[in-house]
Coordinates of C-alpha atoms in Angstrom, one line a residue:
M65 CA 25.3 37.8 -83.4
S66 CA 26.0 35.2 -80.8
E67 CA 24.1 31.9 -80.6
R68 CA 24.8 31.2 -76.9
A69 CA 24.2 33.4 -74.0
G70 CA 27.3 34.9 -72.6
Q71 CA 29.3 34.6 -75.8
R72 CA 31.6 37.6 -76.1
L73 CA 32.3 40.0 -79.0
R74 CA 35.9 39.3 -79.7
D75 CA 37.7 39.6 -82.9
T76 CA 40.1 36.8 -83.8
A77 CA 42.7 39.4 -84.8
A78 CA 44.9 41.2 -82.3
R79 CA 43.0 44.5 -82.7
P80 CA 39.7 45.1 -80.8
T81 CA 36.4 44.9 -82.7
R82 CA 35.8 48.2 -84.5
A83 CA 32.2 49.3 -84.0
Y84 CA 30.0 52.1 -85.4
V85 CA 26.6 53.2 -83.8
L86 CA 23.5 54.2 -85.7
H87 CA 20.4 55.7 -84.1
P88 CA 17.4 55.5 -86.4
A89 CA 14.9 58.4 -85.9
L90 CA 11.6 58.2 -87.6
K91 CA 10.3 61.7 -88.4
S92 CA 6.7 60.7 -87.7
A93 CA 7.5 59.1 -84.4
S94 CA 6.7 60.9 -81.2
A95 CA 9.8 60.0 -79.2
R96 CA 10.2 60.8 -75.5
R97 CA 13.7 62.0 -75.9
L98 CA 15.8 63.8 -78.5
P99 CA 17.5 61.6 -81.2
E100 CA 20.9 63.2 -80.3
H101 CA 20.5 62.2 -76.7
G102 CA 19.4 58.7 -77.7
L103 CA 22.6 58.4 -79.8
G104 CA 24.6 59.5 -76.8
E105 CA 23.1 56.8 -74.6
A106 CA 23.7 54.2 -77.4
L107 CA 27.3 55.2 -77.6
A108 CA 27.6 54.9 -73.8
L109 CA 26.0 51.4 -74.0
A110 CA 28.5 50.4 -76.6
A111 CA 31.4 51.8 -74.5
A112 CA 30.3 49.5 -71.7
L113 CA 31.7 46.5 -73.6
P114 CA 35.5 46.6 -73.3
E115 CA 36.0 44.4 -76.4
L116 CA 34.7 47.2 -78.7
E117 CA 36.6 50.2 -80.2
I118 CA 33.9 52.8 -80.9
C119 CA 34.7 54.5 -84.1
G120 CA 31.8 56.9 -84.3
G121 CA 28.0 57.1 -84.5
E122 CA 25.3 59.1 -86.1
V123 CA 21.6 59.8 -86.1
V124 CA 19.8 58.5 -89.2
R125 CA 16.6 60.3 -89.9
L126 CA 14.0 58.2 -91.7
A127 CA 10.7 59.2 -93.3
R128 CA 9.6 55.6 -93.0
A129 CA 11.2 52.3 -92.1
H130 CA 12.0 50.1 -95.1
P131 CA 10.8 46.5 -94.5
G132 CA 13.8 44.9 -96.1
T133 CA 16.8 47.0 -95.0
L134 CA 15.3 49.5 -92.5
L135 CA 17.3 52.3 -94.1
G136 CA 16.9 53.7 -97.7
S137 CA 19.0 52.2 -100.5
G138 CA 21.0 55.5 -100.8
K139 CA 21.9 55.5 -97.1
V140 CA 22.8 51.8 -97.2
A141 CA 25.2 52.4 -100.1
E142 CA 26.7 55.5 -98.4
L143 CA 27.3 53.6 -95.1
K144 CA 28.8 50.6 -97.0
N145 CA 31.5 52.7 -98.5
R146 CA 32.2 54.3 -95.0
F147 CA 32.3 51.0 -93.2
K148 CA 34.7 49.6 -95.8
A149 CA 37.0 52.6 -95.6
D150 CA 37.1 52.6 -91.8
A151 CA 37.4 48.8 -91.6
I152 CA 34.3 48.5 -89.4
D153 CA 33.6 45.0 -88.1
L154 CA 30.4 45.6 -86.1
V155 CA 27.4 47.9 -86.6
L156 CA 25.2 48.6 -83.6
I157 CA 21.6 49.9 -84.4
D158 CA 20.0 51.6 -81.5
G159 CA 16.5 50.2 -82.2
T160 CA 14.6 47.2 -83.2
V161 CA 15.9 45.3 -86.3
S162 CA 13.9 42.4 -87.8
P163 CA 15.7 39.2 -88.7
V164 CA 15.2 39.9 -92.4
Q165 CA 16.6 43.4 -92.0
Q166 CA 19.6 42.1 -90.1
R167 CA 20.3 39.5 -92.7
N168 CA 20.1 41.9 -95.6
L169 CA 22.2 44.6 -93.9
E170 CA 24.9 42.1 -92.9
K171 CA 25.1 40.8 -96.4
E172 CA 25.2 44.2 -98.0
W173 CA 27.7 45.8 -95.6
G174 CA 29.9 42.7 -94.9
V175 CA 29.8 43.3 -91.2
K176 CA 28.1 41.9 -88.1
L177 CA 25.1 43.7 -86.8
L178 CA 23.5 44.0 -83.3
D179 CA 20.3 45.8 -82.4
R180 CA 19.5 47.4 -79.1
T181 CA 18.2 44.3 -77.4
S182 CA 21.2 42.2 -78.5
L183 CA 23.6 44.9 -77.2
I184 CA 22.0 45.1 -73.8
L185 CA 22.0 41.3 -73.6
E186 CA 25.8 41.2 -74.3
I187 CA 26.4 43.8 -71.6
F188 CA 24.3 41.9 -69.1
A189 CA 26.1 38.6 -70.0
D190 CA 29.4 40.4 -69.5
R191 CA 28.4 41.7 -66.1
A192 CA 26.5 38.9 -64.5
R193 CA 28.5 37.5 -61.6
T194 CA 26.1 35.4 -59.4
R195 CA 24.6 32.2 -60.5
E196 CA 21.1 33.8 -60.6
G197 CA 22.4 36.6 -62.8
V198 CA 24.0 34.1 -65.2
L199 CA 20.8 32.1 -65.4
Q200 CA 18.6 35.2 -65.9
V201 CA 20.8 36.5 -68.8
E202 CA 20.9 33.1 -70.5
L203 CA 17.1 32.7 -70.3
A204 CA 16.7 36.2 -71.7
A205 CA 19.1 35.5 -74.5
L206 CA 17.4 32.2 -75.5
S207 CA 13.9 33.8 -75.3
Y208 CA 15.2 36.6 -77.7
Q209 CA 17.0 34.1 -80.1
R210 CA 13.8 32.1 -80.4
T211 CA 12.1 35.1 -81.9
R212 CA 15.0 35.4 -84.4
L213 CA 14.6 31.9 -85.9
V214 CA 13.5 32.6 -89.5
R215 CA 14.5 31.2 -92.9
A216 CA 17.4 33.5 -92.9
W217 CA 20.4 31.1 -93.0
T218 CA 21.3 28.3 -95.4
H219 CA 21.6 25.7 -92.7
L220 CA 17.8 26.0 -92.0
E221 CA 17.0 23.8 -95.0
R222 CA 14.8 20.7 -94.7
Q223 CA 16.1 17.5 -93.4
R224 CA 15.1 14.1 -95.0
G225 CA 12.6 12.1 -93.1
G226 CA 9.7 9.7 -93.3
F227 CA 9.6 6.1 -94.5
G228 CA 10.3 4.3 -97.8
F229 CA 12.9 4.8 -100.4
V230 CA 12.2 8.5 -101.0
G231 CA 10.9 9.7 -97.7
G232 CA 8.9 12.7 -96.8
P233 CA 10.0 16.2 -96.4
G234 CA 10.8 15.5 -92.7
E235 CA 11.3 18.1 -89.9
T236 CA 12.8 21.4 -90.8
Q237 CA 16.1 22.4 -89.1
L238 CA 14.2 25.5 -88.1
E239 CA 11.8 23.4 -86.1
A240 CA 14.6 21.4 -84.6
D241 CA 16.4 24.6 -83.5
R242 CA 13.3 25.9 -82.0
R243 CA 12.7 22.7 -80.1
A244 CA 16.2 22.7 -78.8
I245 CA 15.9 26.2 -77.5
D246 CA 12.5 25.4 -75.9
D247 CA 14.1 22.5 -74.1
Q248 CA 16.9 24.7 -72.8
V249 CA 14.4 27.4 -71.8
I250 CA 12.5 24.8 -69.7
R251 CA 15.7 23.6 -68.0
L252 CA 16.7 27.2 -67.2
K253 CA 13.3 28.0 -65.8
R254 CA 13.4 25.1 -63.5
Q255 CA 16.8 26.2 -62.2
L256 CA 15.5 29.7 -61.8
E257 CA 12.4 28.4 -59.9
Q258 CA 14.8 27.1 -57.3
V259 CA 16.6 30.4 -57.1
V260 CA 13.2 32.3 -56.8
K261 CA 12.2 29.9 -54.0
T262 CA 15.4 30.7 -52.2
R263 CA 14.9 34.4 -52.7
E264 CA 11.3 34.1 -51.3
L265 CA 12.7 32.4 -48.2
H266 CA 15.1 35.3 -47.8
R267 CA 12.2 37.8 -48.2
A268 CA 10.2 35.8 -45.6
A269 CA 13.1 35.9 -43.3
R270 CA 13.5 39.6 -43.7
R271 CA 9.8 40.1 -43.0
K272 CA 10.4 38.6 -39.6
V273 CA 13.2 41.1 -38.9
P274 CA 12.0 44.3 -37.3
F275 CA 14.0 46.5 -39.7
P276 CA 12.3 48.4 -42.6
I277 CA 13.7 47.8 -46.1
V278 CA 14.8 50.9 -48.2
A279 CA 15.4 50.2 -51.9
L280 CA 17.4 52.3 -54.3
V281 CA 16.0 52.5 -57.8
G282 CA 16.8 54.7 -60.8
Y283 CA 18.0 55.0 -64.3
T284 CA 21.3 53.2 -65.0
N285 CA 24.3 55.3 -64.2
A286 CA 22.3 57.7 -61.9
G287 CA 24.7 57.0 -59.1
K288 CA 22.8 54.4 -57.0
S289 CA 25.9 52.2 -56.2
T290 CA 27.9 55.4 -55.2
L291 CA 25.1 56.5 -52.9
F292 CA 24.9 53.0 -51.5
N293 CA 28.6 53.0 -50.7
R294 CA 28.4 56.4 -49.2
I295 CA 25.6 55.5 -46.8
T296 CA 26.7 51.9 -45.9
G297 CA 30.5 52.2 -46.2
A298 CA 30.3 49.2 -48.6
D299 CA 32.6 48.7 -51.6
V300 CA 30.0 47.9 -54.4
M301 CA 31.4 48.5 -57.9
A302 CA 30.6 52.0 -58.9
K303 CA 31.8 53.4 -62.2
D304 CA 30.7 56.1 -64.7
M305 CA 29.3 53.4 -66.9
L306 CA 25.9 52.0 -67.8
F307 CA 25.0 48.8 -66.0
A308 CA 28.1 48.8 -63.9
T309 CA 26.4 46.5 -61.4
L310 CA 23.6 43.9 -62.0
D311 CA 23.3 41.8 -58.9
P312 CA 21.3 43.3 -56.0
T313 CA 23.1 44.0 -52.7
M314 CA 21.8 44.6 -49.2
R315 CA 23.4 46.1 -46.2
G316 CA 22.2 47.0 -42.7
V317 CA 22.4 50.7 -41.8
A318 CA 22.0 52.6 -38.5
L319 CA 20.4 56.0 -39.0
P320 CA 21.4 59.0 -37.0
S321 CA 18.2 58.6 -35.0
G322 CA 19.4 55.2 -33.9
A323 CA 16.9 53.3 -36.0
K324 CA 18.1 50.5 -38.2
I325 CA 17.2 49.9 -41.8
I326 CA 18.2 47.4 -44.6
L327 CA 19.4 49.3 -47.7
S328 CA 19.0 47.5 -51.0
D329 CA 20.8 48.4 -54.2
T330 CA 19.1 47.2 -57.4
V331 CA 19.9 46.9 -61.1
G332 CA 19.5 50.1 -63.1
F333 CA 16.6 50.8 -65.5
I334 CA 16.8 52.0 -69.0
S335 CA 14.4 53.2 -71.7
D336 CA 13.1 50.4 -74.0
L337 CA 14.4 47.8 -71.6
P338 CA 14.0 44.5 -73.6
T339 CA 10.9 42.6 -72.5
Q340 CA 13.0 39.4 -72.2
L341 CA 15.2 41.0 -69.6
V342 CA 12.2 42.4 -67.6
A343 CA 10.8 38.9 -67.5
A344 CA 14.1 37.2 -66.7
F345 CA 15.1 39.7 -64.0
R346 CA 11.6 39.9 -62.5
A347 CA 12.7 37.9 -59.4
T348 CA 15.5 40.4 -58.8
L349 CA 13.4 43.6 -59.6
E350 CA 10.6 42.3 -57.3
E351 CA 12.9 43.1 -54.4
V352 CA 11.5 46.6 -54.8
L353 CA 8.0 45.3 -54.1
S354 CA 8.9 44.4 -50.5
A355 CA 10.4 47.7 -49.7
D356 CA 9.0 50.0 -47.1
L357 CA 10.5 53.1 -48.7
I358 CA 11.9 53.7 -52.2
L359 CA 14.7 56.1 -53.0
H360 CA 14.4 57.1 -56.6
V361 CA 17.9 58.2 -57.5
R362 CA 18.0 60.6 -60.4
D363 CA 21.0 62.1 -62.3
I364 CA 19.8 65.7 -62.0
S365 CA 22.8 66.9 -64.2
H366 CA 21.6 64.8 -67.2
P367 CA 19.9 66.9 -69.9
E368 CA 17.1 64.3 -70.1
T369 CA 16.6 63.7 -66.3
M370 CA 12.9 64.2 -66.6
E371 CA 12.6 61.6 -69.4
Q372 CA 14.7 59.2 -67.4
A373 CA 12.5 59.7 -64.4
A374 CA 9.4 58.9 -66.5
D375 CA 11.0 55.7 -67.8
V376 CA 11.7 54.6 -64.2
A377 CA 8.1 55.4 -63.2
D378 CA 6.8 53.3 -66.1
I379 CA 8.9 50.3 -65.0
L380 CA 7.9 50.7 -61.3
G381 CA 4.3 50.7 -62.4
S382 CA 4.7 47.6 -64.6
L383 CA 6.3 45.8 -61.6
G384 CA 3.2 46.6 -59.5
V385 CA 4.7 48.9 -56.9
K386 CA 1.9 49.9 -54.5
E387 CA 0.8 53.5 -54.6
E388 CA 1.0 53.7 -50.7
T389 CA 4.7 52.9 -50.8
P390 CA 6.5 56.3 -50.1
I391 CA 9.1 57.4 -52.7
I392 CA 11.8 59.9 -52.0
E393 CA 13.3 61.5 -55.1
V394 CA 17.1 61.8 -54.6
W395 CA 18.5 64.4 -57.1
N396 CA 22.0 63.1 -57.3
K397 CA 25.2 64.4 -59.0
L398 CA 24.7 67.9 -57.6
D399 CA 28.4 68.3 -57.9
L400 CA 28.0 68.3 -61.7
V401 CA 25.4 71.0 -61.7
D402 CA 26.6 74.5 -62.8
A403 CA 27.0 76.8 -59.9
S404 CA 24.6 79.3 -61.5
Q405 CA 21.9 76.7 -61.6
R406 CA 22.3 75.3 -58.1
G407 CA 20.2 78.0 -56.4
A408 CA 17.2 77.5 -58.6
L409 CA 17.5 73.7 -58.3
T410 CA 17.6 73.8 -54.6
A411 CA 14.7 76.2 -54.4
Q412 CA 12.7 73.9 -56.7
A413 CA 13.5 70.9 -54.5
S414 CA 12.4 72.8 -51.4
Q415 CA 8.9 73.2 -52.8
R416 CA 8.4 69.5 -52.9
P417 CA 8.1 67.5 -49.7
M418 CA 9.8 64.3 -50.8
V419 CA 12.7 65.7 -52.9
L420 CA 16.3 66.3 -51.8
P421 CA 19.4 67.3 -53.9
V422 CA 22.5 65.4 -53.0
S423 CA 25.9 64.5 -54.2
A424 CA 26.8 60.9 -53.4
L425 CA 30.4 61.6 -54.6
T426 CA 31.1 64.4 -52.2
G427 CA 28.6 63.6 -49.5
E428 CA 26.7 66.9 -49.8
G429 CA 23.0 66.4 -48.8
V430 CA 23.5 62.9 -47.5
D431 CA 22.9 63.7 -43.8
P432 CA 19.6 65.5 -44.6
L433 CA 18.7 62.5 -46.7
L434 CA 19.2 60.2 -43.8
A435 CA 17.1 62.5 -41.6
M436 CA 14.3 62.5 -44.3
I437 CA 14.4 58.6 -44.3
S438 CA 14.0 58.5 -40.6
A439 CA 11.1 61.0 -40.6
T440 CA 9.3 59.1 -43.5
L441 CA 9.6 55.8 -41.8
D442 CA 8.5 57.2 -38.5
E443 CA 5.0 58.0 -39.8
D444 CA 1.6 58.3 -38.1
R445 CA 0.6 55.3 -36.1
N446 CA -2.7 53.8 -35.1
E447 CA -3.7 51.5 -32.3
A448 CA -5.3 48.0 -32.6
V449 CA -6.1 45.2 -30.2
L450 CA -5.1 41.7 -31.3
T451 CA -5.8 38.3 -29.8
I452 CA -3.0 35.8 -30.3
P453 CA -3.7 32.1 -29.4
F454 CA -1.2 30.6 -27.0
D455 CA 0.0 28.1 -29.6
Q456 CA 1.0 31.1 -31.9
G457 CA 4.0 32.2 -29.9
R458 CA 5.8 32.9 -33.2
R459 CA 3.4 35.7 -34.1
R460 CA 3.7 37.2 -30.6
A461 CA 7.4 37.1 -30.9
W462 CA 7.2 39.0 -34.3
L463 CA 5.2 41.7 -32.7
H464 CA 7.7 42.1 -29.9
D465 CA 10.5 42.3 -32.5
Q466 CA 8.7 45.1 -34.3
N467 CA 8.6 47.0 -31.1
V468 CA 4.9 47.9 -31.6
I469 CA 3.3 46.4 -28.4
Q470 CA 1.8 48.9 -26.0
N471 CA 0.1 46.5 -23.6
E472 CA -0.2 42.8 -23.2
T473 CA -2.5 40.6 -20.9
E474 CA -3.4 37.0 -20.8
G475 CA -6.9 35.8 -21.4
E476 CA -8.6 32.4 -21.5
D477 CA -8.1 32.0 -25.3
G478 CA -4.6 33.7 -25.7
W479 CA -2.7 36.9 -25.4
R480 CA -4.6 40.1 -25.7
I481 CA -2.2 42.6 -27.2
T482 CA -2.6 46.3 -27.8
V483 CA -0.3 47.5 -30.6
R484 CA 0.6 50.9 -32.1
W485 CA 1.9 50.6 -35.6
T486 CA 2.2 52.2 -39.0
A487 CA 0.1 51.2 -42.0
R488 CA 3.2 49.4 -43.5
Q489 CA 3.8 47.5 -40.3
Q490 CA 0.2 46.5 -40.3
S491 CA 0.6 45.3 -44.0
R492 CA 3.7 43.3 -43.1
W493 CA 1.8 41.8 -40.2
R494 CA -0.8 40.5 -42.7
Q495 CA 2.0 39.1 -44.9
F496 CA 3.6 37.5 -42.0
Q497 CA 0.4 35.8 -40.9
A498 CA -0.2 34.4 -44.5
S499 CA 3.4 33.0 -44.7

């Protein structure tokens, strides 16, 4: 719909844009979740854009996807009459729509059309606040638009070119548009490279700090920001809305044991997250890779909490999160669970060593969670003897900051230091040495 990242969905008239949501469901497809729940998520996504007035939605069951219009001719005609009667301006299709299908449906229905990727891009463009977030969204939008350049619009006709009185066919407008997008992508990538370098410097600085990093991850709207605010006392935006926050936030926290950690709140995940967004936000998502402990926050009251957890696990795997990184499952929104089901839920959680039900809204279960974080980070330790040359005082200082030194003597070639540390501290030591 929009040709520039960040362009908003606004109607020129006084009234808001009237939108209708369609969730195509192929009968032959082996979907992870029920179509009705998929429609519910699509409606929630659409509601995240304040410019839209959601007029309804439905599941469209398909025997097969039609290459020209996605839907069958009968359904297209039925929806055309409905959209005209309800004065619909925008149709949101919760799935992938090819450029040809988009062009044909827009022409037939006389409305604008967005697919799932376009809708998520619009939401991200609306929520991005930091310079990095804006650049990432713009890069993702351009990468997506480049795939949509087809001979679908009248302005993509051939330009005149060549020499002589007649001239050759010249360069197509399509090629000119593609080259213009490529130039902008290169420019944005260069700017993002500087942001990534800055983020790497921040990561390197944090590696020198003797505080473990605990990252909050989870499906969007699982309550990560509410839990973050509850633990840290911060005021990060937290609403019952998909993708309420995009930019990562970090705060120092003192645990009841006296130990200190750095708690990181990250962008929420979602099923079928556009590949362009995964690539553009990789620098942000990779904050999870440097974490000593991951808190996987789940909305345990959601009917598809298991499917959402599987989606999060898929994305963590694609990011390359190490298997040795411990993960605590935080079953959040316990306050929304029916009282008759709470007992069974608590009993189920008690059978698993790294699971804890909580309510970030009321604070129930948060203190046991902090205790579990302390116990997890205070894991088994082993001893090692290191020899640090005298000209490597920075490395010796790092070990002192980590509070892992048991004994230290001076030899002819440097300090001979006996350390007692965890496997993660040992891994961070190797990273520090390589930096």
